[in-house]
Every structure is written in structure tokens, then in C-alpha cells.
PDB file of C-alpha atoms in Angstrom:
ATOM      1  CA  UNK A   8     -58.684 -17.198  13.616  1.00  0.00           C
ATOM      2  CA  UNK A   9     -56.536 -14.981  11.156  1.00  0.00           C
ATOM      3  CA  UNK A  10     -56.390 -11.228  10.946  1.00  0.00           C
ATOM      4  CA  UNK A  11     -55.550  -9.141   8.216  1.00  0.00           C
ATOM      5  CA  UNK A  12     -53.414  -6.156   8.270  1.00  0.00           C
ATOM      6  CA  UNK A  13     -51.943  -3.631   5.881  1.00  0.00           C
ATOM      7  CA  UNK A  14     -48.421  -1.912   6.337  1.00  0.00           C
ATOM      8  CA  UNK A  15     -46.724   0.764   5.023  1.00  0.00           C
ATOM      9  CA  UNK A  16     -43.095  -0.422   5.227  1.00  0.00           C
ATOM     10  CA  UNK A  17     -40.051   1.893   4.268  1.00  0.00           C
ATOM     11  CA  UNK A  18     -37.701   0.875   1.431  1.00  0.00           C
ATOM     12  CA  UNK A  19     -35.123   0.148   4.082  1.00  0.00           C
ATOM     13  CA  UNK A  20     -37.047  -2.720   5.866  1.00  0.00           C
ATOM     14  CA  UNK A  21     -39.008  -3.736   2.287  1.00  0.00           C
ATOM     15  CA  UNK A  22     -35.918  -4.228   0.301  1.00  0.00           C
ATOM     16  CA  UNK A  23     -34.148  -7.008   2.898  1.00  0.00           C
ATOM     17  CA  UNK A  24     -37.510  -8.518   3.517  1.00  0.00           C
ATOM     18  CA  UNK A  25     -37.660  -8.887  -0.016  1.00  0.00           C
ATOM     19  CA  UNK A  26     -34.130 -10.541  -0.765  1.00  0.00           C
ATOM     20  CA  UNK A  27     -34.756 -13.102   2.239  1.00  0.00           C
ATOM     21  CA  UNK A  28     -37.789 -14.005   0.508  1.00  0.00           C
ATOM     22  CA  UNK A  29     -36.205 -14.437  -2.943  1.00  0.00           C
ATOM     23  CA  UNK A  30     -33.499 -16.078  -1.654  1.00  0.00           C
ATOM     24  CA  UNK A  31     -35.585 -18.762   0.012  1.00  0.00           C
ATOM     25  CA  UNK A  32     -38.519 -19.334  -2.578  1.00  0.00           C
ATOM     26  CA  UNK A  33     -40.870 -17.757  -0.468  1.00  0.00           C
ATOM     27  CA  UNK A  34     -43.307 -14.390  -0.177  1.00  0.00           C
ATOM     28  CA  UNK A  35     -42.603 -11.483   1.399  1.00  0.00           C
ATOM     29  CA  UNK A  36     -45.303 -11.746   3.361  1.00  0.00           C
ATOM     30  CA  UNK A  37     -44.122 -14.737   5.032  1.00  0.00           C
ATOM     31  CA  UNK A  38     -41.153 -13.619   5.520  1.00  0.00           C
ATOM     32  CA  UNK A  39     -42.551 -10.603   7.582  1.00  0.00           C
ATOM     33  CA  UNK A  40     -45.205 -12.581   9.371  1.00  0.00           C
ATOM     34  CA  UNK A  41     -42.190 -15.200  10.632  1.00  0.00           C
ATOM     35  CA  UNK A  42     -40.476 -11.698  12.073  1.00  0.00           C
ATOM     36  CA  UNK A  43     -43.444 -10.523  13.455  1.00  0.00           C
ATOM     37  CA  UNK A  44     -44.134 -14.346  15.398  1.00  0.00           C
ATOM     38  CA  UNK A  45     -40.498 -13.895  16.393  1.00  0.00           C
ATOM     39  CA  UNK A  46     -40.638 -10.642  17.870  1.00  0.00           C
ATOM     40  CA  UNK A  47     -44.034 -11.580  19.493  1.00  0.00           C
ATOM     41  CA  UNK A  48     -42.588 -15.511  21.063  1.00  0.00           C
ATOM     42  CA  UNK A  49     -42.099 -15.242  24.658  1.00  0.00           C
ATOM     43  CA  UNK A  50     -42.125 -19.274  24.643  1.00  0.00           C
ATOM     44  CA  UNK A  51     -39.685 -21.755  24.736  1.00  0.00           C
ATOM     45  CA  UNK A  52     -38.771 -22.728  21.044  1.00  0.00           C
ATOM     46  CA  UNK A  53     -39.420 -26.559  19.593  1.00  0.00           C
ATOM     47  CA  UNK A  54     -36.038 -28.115  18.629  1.00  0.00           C
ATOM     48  CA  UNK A  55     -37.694 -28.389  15.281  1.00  0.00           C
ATOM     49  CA  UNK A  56     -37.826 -24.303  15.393  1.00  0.00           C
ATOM     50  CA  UNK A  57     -34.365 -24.212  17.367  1.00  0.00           C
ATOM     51  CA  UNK A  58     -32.426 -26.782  14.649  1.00  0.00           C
ATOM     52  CA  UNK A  59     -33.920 -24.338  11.521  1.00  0.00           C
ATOM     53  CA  UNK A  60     -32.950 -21.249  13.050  1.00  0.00           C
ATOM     54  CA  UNK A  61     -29.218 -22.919  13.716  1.00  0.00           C
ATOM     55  CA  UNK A  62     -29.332 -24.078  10.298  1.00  0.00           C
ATOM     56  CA  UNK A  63     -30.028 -20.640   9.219  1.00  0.00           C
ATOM     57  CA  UNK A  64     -27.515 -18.930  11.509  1.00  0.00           C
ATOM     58  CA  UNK A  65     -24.793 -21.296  10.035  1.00  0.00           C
ATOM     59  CA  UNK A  66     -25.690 -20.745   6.303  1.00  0.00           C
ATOM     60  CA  UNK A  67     -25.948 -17.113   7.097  1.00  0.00           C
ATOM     61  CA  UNK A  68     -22.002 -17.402   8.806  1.00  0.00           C
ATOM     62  CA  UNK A  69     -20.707 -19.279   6.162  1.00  0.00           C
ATOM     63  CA  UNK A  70     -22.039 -17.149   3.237  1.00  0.00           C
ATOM     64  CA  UNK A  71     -20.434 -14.285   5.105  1.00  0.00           C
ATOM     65  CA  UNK A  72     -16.987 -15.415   6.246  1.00  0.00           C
ATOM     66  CA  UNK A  73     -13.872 -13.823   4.199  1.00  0.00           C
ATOM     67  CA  UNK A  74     -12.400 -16.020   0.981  1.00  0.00           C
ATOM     68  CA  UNK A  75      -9.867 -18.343   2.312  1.00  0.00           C
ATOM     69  CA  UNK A  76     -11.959 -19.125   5.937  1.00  0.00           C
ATOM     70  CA  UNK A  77     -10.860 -22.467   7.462  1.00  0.00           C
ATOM     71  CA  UNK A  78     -12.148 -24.173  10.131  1.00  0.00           C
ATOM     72  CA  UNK A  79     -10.734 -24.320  13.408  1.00  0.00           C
ATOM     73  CA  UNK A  80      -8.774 -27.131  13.971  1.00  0.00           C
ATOM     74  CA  UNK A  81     -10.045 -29.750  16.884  1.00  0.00           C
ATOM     75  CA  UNK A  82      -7.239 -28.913  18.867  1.00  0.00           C
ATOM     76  CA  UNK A  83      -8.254 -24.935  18.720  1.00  0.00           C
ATOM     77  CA  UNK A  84     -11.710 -25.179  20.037  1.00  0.00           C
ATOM     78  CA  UNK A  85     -10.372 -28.034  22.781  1.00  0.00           C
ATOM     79  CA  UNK A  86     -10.477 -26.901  26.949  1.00  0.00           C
ATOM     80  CA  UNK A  87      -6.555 -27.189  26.333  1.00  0.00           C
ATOM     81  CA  UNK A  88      -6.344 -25.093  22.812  1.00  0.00           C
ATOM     82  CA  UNK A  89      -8.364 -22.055  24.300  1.00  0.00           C
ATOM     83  CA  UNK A  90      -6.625 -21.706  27.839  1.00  0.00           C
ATOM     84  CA  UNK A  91      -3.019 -22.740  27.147  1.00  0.00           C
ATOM     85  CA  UNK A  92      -2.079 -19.303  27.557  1.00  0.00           C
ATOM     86  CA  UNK A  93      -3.403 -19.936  31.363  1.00  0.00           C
ATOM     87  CA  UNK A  94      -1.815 -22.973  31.810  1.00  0.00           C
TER      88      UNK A  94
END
């Protein structure tokens, strides 16, 4: 069973709501009913729901980081790289 509801939504939460949506092909409305299921979830996630919110973490990092970002190297993010100071 569906319900349907109307909201009055500021500019401030419209606008972002709106560029999500445009940026992803989808409605608004979508958009704001996935928020809503999100802030409503007090389950586990699927790994099918965990892998496409990972995927849209990372997308959302990497469209963000500064011009010039590289990678870590493997040696960085190794047990040995991020406590040699402690060795």
C-alpha cells in the first residue's frame, strides 16, 4: 500500500534535491522518497544497497578531491606505511 503526501520544502533543501536528481536522470521525488527510506531504515542494509551507496560515496569523493589528487601509494595505506612513526 502507497500513501501520498504533499510538502512544502524550503529552497535550501529543494534546490540540492533537485541537482541530485538532475544529475542522476531521475525525479525529485525519488530522490526525496530514497532520503526519507533512509532516514526511516533501522535494518541491516542488502550488499546490493551497501555496494550502491559505496559506489556513490566514492563518485561523490572523487568529484570533490582538489586538481592534482593522487592516490595513495600501496606502501602508504600498508600496517607498516601508517605506524612507522611507532616503530
Amino acid at each position: 500500500m502507497t500513501h501520498s503526501l504533499t510538502l512544502q520544502l524550503p529552497e535550501s533543501i529543494y534546490q540540492p534535491l533537485a541537482a541530485e536528481a538532475e544529475a542522476k536522470g531521475r525525479k525529485v521525488e525519488e530522490i526525496a522518497l530514497d532520503v526519507l527510506e533512509s532516514s526511516t531504515r533501522d535494518r541491516k542494509l542488502s550488499n546490493e544497497e551497501f555496494n550502491r551507496l559505496a559506489d556513490e560515496l566514492a563518485d561523490y569523493v572523487e568529484k570533490h578531491l582538489p586538481p592534482g589528487a593522487k592516490p595513495l601509494s600501496d606502501y602508504a595505506m600498508s600496517r607498516e606505511g601508517i605506524y612507522e612513526d611507532h616503530l
